[in-house]
XYZ file of C-alpha atoms in Angstrom:
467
model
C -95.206 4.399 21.656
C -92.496 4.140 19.590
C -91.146 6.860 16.888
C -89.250 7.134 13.979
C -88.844 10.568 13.311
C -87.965 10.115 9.784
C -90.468 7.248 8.899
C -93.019 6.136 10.935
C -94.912 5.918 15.048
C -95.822 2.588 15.976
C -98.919 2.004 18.713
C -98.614 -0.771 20.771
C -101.208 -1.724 23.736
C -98.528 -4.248 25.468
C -95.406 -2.473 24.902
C -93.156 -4.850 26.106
C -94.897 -8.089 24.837
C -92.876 -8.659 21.465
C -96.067 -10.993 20.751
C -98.264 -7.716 20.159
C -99.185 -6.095 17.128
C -98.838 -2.114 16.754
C -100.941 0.409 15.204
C -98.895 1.920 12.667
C -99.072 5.484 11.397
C -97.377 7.298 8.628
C -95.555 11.052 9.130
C -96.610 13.511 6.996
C -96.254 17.381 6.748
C -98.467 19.950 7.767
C -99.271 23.406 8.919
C -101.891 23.145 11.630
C -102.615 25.353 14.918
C -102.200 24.026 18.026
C -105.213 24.697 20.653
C -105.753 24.295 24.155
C -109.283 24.250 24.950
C -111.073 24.743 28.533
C -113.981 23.805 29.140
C -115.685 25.710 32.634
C -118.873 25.032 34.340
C -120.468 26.015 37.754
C -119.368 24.237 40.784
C -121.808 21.606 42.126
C -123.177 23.819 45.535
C -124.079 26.524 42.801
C -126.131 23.937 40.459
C -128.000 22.530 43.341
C -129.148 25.921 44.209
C -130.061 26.198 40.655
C -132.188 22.864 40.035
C -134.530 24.397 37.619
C -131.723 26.386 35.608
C -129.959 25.139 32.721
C -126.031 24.614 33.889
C -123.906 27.711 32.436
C -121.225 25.888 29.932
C -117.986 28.121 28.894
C -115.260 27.630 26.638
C -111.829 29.193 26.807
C -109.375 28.602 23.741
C -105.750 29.605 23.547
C -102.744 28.689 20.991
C -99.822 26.806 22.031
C -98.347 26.875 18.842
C -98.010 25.579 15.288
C -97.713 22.141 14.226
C -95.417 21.284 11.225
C -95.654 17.090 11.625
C -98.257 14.991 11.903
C -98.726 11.040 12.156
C -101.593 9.942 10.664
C -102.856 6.284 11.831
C -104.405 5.115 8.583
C -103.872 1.479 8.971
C -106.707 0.041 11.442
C -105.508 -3.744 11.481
C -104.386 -3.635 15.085
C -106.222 -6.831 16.108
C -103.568 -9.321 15.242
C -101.861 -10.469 18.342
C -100.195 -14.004 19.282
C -101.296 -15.544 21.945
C -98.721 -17.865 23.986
C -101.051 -19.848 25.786
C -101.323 -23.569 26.740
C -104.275 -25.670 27.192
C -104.172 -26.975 31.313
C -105.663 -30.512 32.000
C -109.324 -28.784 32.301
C -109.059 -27.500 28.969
C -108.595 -23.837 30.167
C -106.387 -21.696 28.593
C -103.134 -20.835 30.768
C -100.924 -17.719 29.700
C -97.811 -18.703 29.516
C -96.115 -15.080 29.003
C -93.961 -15.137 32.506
C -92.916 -18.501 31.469
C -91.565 -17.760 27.828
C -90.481 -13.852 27.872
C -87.088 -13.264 29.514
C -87.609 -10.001 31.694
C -84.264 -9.932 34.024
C -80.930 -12.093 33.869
C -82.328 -15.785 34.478
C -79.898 -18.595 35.635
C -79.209 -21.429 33.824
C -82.328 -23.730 34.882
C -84.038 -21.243 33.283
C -83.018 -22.265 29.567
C -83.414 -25.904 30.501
C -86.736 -26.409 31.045
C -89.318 -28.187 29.204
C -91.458 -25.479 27.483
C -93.529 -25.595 24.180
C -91.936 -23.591 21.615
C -93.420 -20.301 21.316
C -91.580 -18.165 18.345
C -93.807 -15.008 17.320
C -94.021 -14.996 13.890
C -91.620 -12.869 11.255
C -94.829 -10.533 9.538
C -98.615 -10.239 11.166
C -99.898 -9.194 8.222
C -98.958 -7.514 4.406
C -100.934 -5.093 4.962
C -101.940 -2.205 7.338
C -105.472 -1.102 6.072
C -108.154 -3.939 5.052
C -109.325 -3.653 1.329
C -112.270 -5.081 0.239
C -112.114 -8.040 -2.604
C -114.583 -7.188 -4.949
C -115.827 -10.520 -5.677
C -116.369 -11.512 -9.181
C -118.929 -13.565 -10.292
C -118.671 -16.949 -11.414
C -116.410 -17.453 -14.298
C -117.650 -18.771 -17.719
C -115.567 -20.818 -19.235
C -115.537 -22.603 -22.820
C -117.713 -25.367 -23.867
C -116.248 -29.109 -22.684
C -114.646 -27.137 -20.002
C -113.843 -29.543 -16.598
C -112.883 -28.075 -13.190
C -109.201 -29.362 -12.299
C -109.089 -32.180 -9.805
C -108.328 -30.320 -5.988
C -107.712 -31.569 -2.561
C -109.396 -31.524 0.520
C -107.029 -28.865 1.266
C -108.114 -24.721 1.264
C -106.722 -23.651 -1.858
C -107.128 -20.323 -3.180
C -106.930 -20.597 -6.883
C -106.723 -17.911 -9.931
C -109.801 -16.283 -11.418
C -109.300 -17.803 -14.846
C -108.098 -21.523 -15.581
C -104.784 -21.705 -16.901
C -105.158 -22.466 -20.443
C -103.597 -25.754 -21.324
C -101.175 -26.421 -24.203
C -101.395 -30.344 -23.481
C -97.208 -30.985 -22.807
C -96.384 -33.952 -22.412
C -93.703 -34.454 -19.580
C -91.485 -36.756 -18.930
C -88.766 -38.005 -15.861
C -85.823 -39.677 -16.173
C -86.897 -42.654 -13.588
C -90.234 -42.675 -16.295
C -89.947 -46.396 -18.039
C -91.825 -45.267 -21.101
C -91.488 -42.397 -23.329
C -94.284 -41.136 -25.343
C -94.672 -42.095 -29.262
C -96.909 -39.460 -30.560
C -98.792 -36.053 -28.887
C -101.936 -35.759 -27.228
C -104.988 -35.541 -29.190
C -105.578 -32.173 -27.712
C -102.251 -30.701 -28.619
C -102.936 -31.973 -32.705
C -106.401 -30.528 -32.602
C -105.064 -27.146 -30.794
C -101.953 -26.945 -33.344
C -104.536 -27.723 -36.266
C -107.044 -24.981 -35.090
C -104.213 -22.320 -35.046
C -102.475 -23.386 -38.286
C -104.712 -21.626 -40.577
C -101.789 -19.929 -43.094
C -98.654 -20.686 -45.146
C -96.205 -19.176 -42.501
C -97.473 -21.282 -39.839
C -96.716 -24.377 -42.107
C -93.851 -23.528 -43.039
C -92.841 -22.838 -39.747
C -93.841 -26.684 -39.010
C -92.038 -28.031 -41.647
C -88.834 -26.428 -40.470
C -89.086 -27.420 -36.759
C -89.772 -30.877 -38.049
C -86.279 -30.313 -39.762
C -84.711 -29.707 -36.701
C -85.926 -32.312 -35.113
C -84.748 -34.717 -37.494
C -81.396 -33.355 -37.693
C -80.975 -33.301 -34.126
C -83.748 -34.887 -31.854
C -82.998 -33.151 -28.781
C -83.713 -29.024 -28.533
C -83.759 -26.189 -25.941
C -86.345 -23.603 -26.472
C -83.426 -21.254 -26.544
C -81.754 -22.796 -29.483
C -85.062 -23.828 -31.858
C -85.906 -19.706 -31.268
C -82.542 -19.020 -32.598
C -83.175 -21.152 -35.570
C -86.446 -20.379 -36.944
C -88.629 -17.373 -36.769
C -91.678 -18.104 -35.061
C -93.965 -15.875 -32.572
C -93.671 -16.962 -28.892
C -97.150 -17.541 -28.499
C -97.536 -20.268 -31.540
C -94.550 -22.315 -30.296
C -96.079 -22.661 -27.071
C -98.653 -24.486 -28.828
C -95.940 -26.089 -31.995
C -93.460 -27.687 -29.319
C -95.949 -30.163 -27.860
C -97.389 -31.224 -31.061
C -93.814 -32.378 -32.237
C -92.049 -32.945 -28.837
C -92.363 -33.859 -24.964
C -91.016 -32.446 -22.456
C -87.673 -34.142 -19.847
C -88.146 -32.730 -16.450
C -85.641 -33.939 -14.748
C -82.168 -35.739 -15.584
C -79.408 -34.879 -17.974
C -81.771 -33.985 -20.873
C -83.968 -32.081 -18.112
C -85.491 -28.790 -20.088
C -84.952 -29.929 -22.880
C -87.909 -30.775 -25.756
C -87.728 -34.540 -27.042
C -88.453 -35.602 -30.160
C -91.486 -38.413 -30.029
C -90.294 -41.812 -29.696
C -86.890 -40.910 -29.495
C -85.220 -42.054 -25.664
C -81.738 -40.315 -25.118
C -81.214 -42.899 -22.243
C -81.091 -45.930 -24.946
C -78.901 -44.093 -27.260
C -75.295 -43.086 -25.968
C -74.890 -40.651 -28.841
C -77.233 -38.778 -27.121
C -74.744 -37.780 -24.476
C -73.733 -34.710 -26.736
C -77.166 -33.439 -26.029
C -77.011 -33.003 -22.081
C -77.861 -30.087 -20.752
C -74.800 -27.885 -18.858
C -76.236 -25.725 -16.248
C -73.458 -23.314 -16.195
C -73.010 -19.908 -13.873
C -70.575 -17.338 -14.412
C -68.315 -17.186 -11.726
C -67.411 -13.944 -9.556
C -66.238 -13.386 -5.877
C -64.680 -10.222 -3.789
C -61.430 -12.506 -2.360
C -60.843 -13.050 -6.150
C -60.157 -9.333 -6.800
C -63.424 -8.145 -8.096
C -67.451 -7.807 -7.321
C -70.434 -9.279 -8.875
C -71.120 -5.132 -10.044
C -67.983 -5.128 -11.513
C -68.902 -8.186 -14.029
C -69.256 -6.998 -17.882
C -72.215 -9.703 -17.857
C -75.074 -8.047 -15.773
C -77.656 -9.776 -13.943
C -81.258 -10.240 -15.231
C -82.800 -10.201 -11.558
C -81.586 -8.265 -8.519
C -82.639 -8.862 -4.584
C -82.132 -5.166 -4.683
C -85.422 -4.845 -6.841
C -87.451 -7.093 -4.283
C -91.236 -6.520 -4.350
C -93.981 -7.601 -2.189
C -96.254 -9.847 -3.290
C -98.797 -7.279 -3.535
C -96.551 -4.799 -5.853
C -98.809 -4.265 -8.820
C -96.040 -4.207 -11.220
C -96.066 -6.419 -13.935
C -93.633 -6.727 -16.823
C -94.923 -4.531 -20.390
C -95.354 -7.493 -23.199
C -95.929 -7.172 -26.866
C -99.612 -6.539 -28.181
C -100.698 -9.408 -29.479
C -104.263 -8.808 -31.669
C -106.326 -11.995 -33.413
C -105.236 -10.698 -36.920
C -101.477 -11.161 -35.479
C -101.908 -14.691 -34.479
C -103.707 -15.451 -38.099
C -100.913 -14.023 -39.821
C -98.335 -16.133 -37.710
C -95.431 -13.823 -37.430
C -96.973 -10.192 -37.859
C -97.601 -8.060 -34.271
C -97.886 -4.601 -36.112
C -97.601 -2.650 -39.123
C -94.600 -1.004 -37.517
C -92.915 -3.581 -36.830
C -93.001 -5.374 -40.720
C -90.941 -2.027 -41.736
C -87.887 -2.367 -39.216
C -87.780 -6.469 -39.591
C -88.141 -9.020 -42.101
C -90.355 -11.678 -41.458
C -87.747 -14.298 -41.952
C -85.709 -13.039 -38.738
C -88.261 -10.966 -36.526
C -88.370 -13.632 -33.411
C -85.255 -14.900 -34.066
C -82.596 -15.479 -31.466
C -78.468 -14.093 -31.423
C -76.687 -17.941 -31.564
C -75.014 -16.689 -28.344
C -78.361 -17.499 -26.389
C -77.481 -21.096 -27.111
C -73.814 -21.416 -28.573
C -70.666 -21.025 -26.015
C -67.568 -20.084 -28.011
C -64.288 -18.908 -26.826
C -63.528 -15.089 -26.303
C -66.885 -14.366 -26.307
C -68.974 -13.588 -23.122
C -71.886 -15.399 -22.433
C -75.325 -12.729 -22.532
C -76.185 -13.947 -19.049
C -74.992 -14.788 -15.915
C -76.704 -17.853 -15.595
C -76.849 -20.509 -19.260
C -78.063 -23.647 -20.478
C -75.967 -24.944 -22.803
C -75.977 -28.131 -24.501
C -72.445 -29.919 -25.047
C -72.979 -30.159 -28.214
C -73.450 -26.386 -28.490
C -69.780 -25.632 -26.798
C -67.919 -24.854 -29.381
C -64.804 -25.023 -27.768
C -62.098 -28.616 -28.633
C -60.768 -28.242 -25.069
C -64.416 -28.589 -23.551
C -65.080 -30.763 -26.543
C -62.644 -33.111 -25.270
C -63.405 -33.489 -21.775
C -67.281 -34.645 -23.549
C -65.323 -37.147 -25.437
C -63.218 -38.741 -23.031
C -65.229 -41.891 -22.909
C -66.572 -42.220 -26.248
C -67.403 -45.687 -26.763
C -67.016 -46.738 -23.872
C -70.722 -45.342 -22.021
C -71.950 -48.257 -19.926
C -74.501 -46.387 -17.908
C -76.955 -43.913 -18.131
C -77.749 -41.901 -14.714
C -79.485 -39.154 -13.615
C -76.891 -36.967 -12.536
C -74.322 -37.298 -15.467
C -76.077 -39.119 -17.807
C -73.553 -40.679 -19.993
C -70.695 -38.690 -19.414
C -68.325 -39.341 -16.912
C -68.678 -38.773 -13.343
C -67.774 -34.985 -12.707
C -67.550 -34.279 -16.410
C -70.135 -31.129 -15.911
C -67.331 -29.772 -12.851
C -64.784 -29.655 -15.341
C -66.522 -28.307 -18.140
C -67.537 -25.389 -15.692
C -64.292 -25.039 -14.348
C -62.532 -24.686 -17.876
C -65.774 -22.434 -19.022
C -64.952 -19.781 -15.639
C -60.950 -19.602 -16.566
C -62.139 -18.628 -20.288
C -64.525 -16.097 -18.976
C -61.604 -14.642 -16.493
C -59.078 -14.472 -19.050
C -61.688 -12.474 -21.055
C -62.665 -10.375 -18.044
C -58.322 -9.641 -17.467
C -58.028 -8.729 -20.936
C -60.734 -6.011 -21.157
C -60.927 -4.846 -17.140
C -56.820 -5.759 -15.655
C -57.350 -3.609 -13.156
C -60.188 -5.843 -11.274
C -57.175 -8.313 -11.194
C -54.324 -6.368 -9.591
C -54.494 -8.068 -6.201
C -55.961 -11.745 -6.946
C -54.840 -14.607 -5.197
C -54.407 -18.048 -7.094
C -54.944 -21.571 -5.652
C -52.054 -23.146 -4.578
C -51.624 -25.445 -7.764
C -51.014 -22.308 -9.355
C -54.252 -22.104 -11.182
C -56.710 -19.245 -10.598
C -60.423 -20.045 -9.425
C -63.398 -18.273 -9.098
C -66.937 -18.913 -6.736
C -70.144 -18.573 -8.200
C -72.575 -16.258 -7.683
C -73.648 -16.788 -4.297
C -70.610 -16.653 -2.873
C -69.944 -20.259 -1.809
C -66.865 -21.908 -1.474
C -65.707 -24.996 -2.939
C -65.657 -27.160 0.199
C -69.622 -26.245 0.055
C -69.572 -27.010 -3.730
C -68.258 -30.742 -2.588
C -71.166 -31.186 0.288
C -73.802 -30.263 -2.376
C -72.422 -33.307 -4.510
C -72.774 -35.147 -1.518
C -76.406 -34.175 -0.746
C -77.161 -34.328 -4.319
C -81.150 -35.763 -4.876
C -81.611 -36.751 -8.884
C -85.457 -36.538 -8.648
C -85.254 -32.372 -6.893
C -83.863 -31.475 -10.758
C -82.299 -27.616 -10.942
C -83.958 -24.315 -9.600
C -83.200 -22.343 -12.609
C -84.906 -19.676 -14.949
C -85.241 -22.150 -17.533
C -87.064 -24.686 -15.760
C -90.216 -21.831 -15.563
C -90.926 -22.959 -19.109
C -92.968 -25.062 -17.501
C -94.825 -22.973 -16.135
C -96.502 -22.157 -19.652
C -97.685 -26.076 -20.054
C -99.012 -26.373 -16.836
């Protein structure tokens, strides 16, 4: 047994086998009474003399005391256990416990032999206390509804179908780029396009597209007014989708290809973090740009805590931009889903609203960054994956001059952070990203770099809606 006296007692029936699985139980407060109970009957020689007789039961009862703690074993999954065993030449099942577990100082021969790796696993189970599933019945679904293709393998899927908004996406190694949207896209844009505000909404998306043929979500929200749930359903009808490459994220105008057009290089995406580190004289806390996520906020999988969205009610959709009566009085129409240009614009002396951007190059609005885009203007031989057609380790440099910006900002409104920072030895002052890495690491991940993995970023979810 094994107690916390400020948590909780953990149960085990092998103490010392770290491949067993303890009962757990939970300390709570109480104010019980404490009894010791006795329970007295005649001696044998007396109830042998006594065959016919009923035996003469008494109880005696005394308190020991009060009880102010109690553990409570509520959890009742205490059957997982993991089993190091080993199948002998006979088939039979040999325990292999004294051979793995490590119960005195061993010598050396010890560690070298030939064992199967046994390595008890991190978690048993989520949960202490089963809970039944409540099975649903069979879902109906829509008319001309088709089951998604699955594998062989066990998959446990969601209880409704994710509802498709027919993207079209596309990789950079992809030879062909698509000319028009899917039929199912047209019809779904043409069954929710039933008023003025939703056409008008078209018409100006088309106008951005033609302008510029390459968008981020980001910026096209900060350019027209248009409810969230409609341009899920606009963006595929006029545009596909680049997954991966330079362009990756980023929504496509049909039958345009950036890799066949070097003006296009002004349209790369810049995946850009804002840089903080302790040896550098302040703390990610002490950033004016806060983080959106935190591992401090960590939740289990089976947290029932999901984020509070808008209403969203048939007559809203209809209407196009409307989500309540309320709402109409504090915004106009014209600018109720609209974006701050900051979500998608980089300008100097201003911070950036997150830690973590997207910006296109065309969208830094800066002639020092502008000319490190420019450097090879005419002269763009080759398209790759990695920096498209800029030149090699043009997105290192932009990010570099982007952090000393964002420092110099940081010195002018918080000096104090600053008092003790070191600078490189060519004099100029750096900062690590986020996580803390160095740049020797930042070189090996150039190294190691793999075109087709694409980035691990927030605004890669998108597609997550299309899918």
């Amino acid at each position: 047994i094994y107690a916390d006296p400020t948590k909780r007692l953990e149960l085990y029936f092998r103490p010392r086998d770290p491949y067993c699985h303890p009962v757990c139980a939970n300390r709570f407060p109480t104010s019980t009474v404490l009894l010791k109970v006795r329970r007295r009957t005649k001696k044998k020689q007396q109830l042998d003399a006594e065959k016919q007789a009923q035996p003469e039961v008494k109880f005696e009862m005394e308190i020991l005391g009060i009880v102010t703690t109690v553990y409570k074993f509520q959890g009742r999954m205490s059957d997982f256990q993991y089993l190091a065993v080993h199948s002998g030449p006979d088939g039979k099942q040999i325990s292999m416990y004294d051979e793995v577990l490590m119960l005195k100082p061993e010598k050396e021969e010890f560690f070298n032999r030939e064992l199967p790796l046994y390595i008890p696993p991190p978690i048993f189970s989520r949960l202490d206390t089963p809970v039944d599933y409540f099975y649903r019945p069979d879902i109906q679904h829509r008319d001309g509804y088709n089951n998604p293709p699955v594998s062989g393998e066990n998959l446990i899927g969601l209880s409704r179908a994710r509802r498709p908004h027919n993207a079209i996406f596309v990789n950079f190694d992809d030879e062909e780029i698509p000319a028009k949207p899917l039929d199912a896209a047209v019809q779904t844009w043409k069954k929710v396009c039933t008023n003025p505000v939703d056409r008008k909404v078209e018409e100006e998306l088309r106008k951005l597209f033609e302008v510029r043929p390459v968008w981020s979500r980001n910026a096209v929200k900060a350019n027209i007014s248009v409810h969230p749930d409609k341009l899920k359903l606009l963006l595929p009808y006029l545009a596909y989708y680049m997954l991966t490459g330079p362009w990756r994220s980023l929504w496509v105008r049909f039958g345009y290809d950036p890799r066949k057009h070097p003006e296009a290089k002004i349209y790369q995406v810049l995946d850009f973090r804002i840089r903080c580190g302790m040896k550098y004289g302040y703390a990610p806390n002490d950033m004016p740009v806060k983080a959106k996520r935190s591992t401090y906020n960590y939740s289990l999988p089976i947290t029932v805590k999901k984020p509070v969205s808008h209403t969203v009610s048939v007559h809203d959709l209809k209407q196009g931009l409307g989500t309540s009566a309320a709402s109409t009085s504090k915004k106009p129409a014209s600018s109720r889903y609209k974006l701050k240009e900051s979500i998608y614009i980089f300008r100097e002396g201003a911070l950036p609203p997150y830690r973590q951007m997207f910006y296109q190059l065309c969208d830094l609005n800066v002639e020092s960054l502008q000319k490190i885009i420019r450097r090879n203007d005419g002269k763009e031989s080759e398209c790759t994956e990695r920096d498209g057609w800029c030149l090699p380790k043009t997105s290192d440099d932009l990010r570099d001059s982007m952090s000393l910006m964002i420092k110099q900002i940081i010195r002018s409104t918080r000096p104090a952070l600053f008092s003790s920072t070191t600078s490189s030895e060519d004099g100029k002052e750096q900062l690590t990203y986020e996580s803390g890495e160095d740049e020797d690491d930042e070189e090996e991940e150039e190294e190691d770099f793999k075109p087709s993995d694409g980035s691990e970023n927030e605004m890669e979810t998108e597609i997550l809606d299309y899918v």
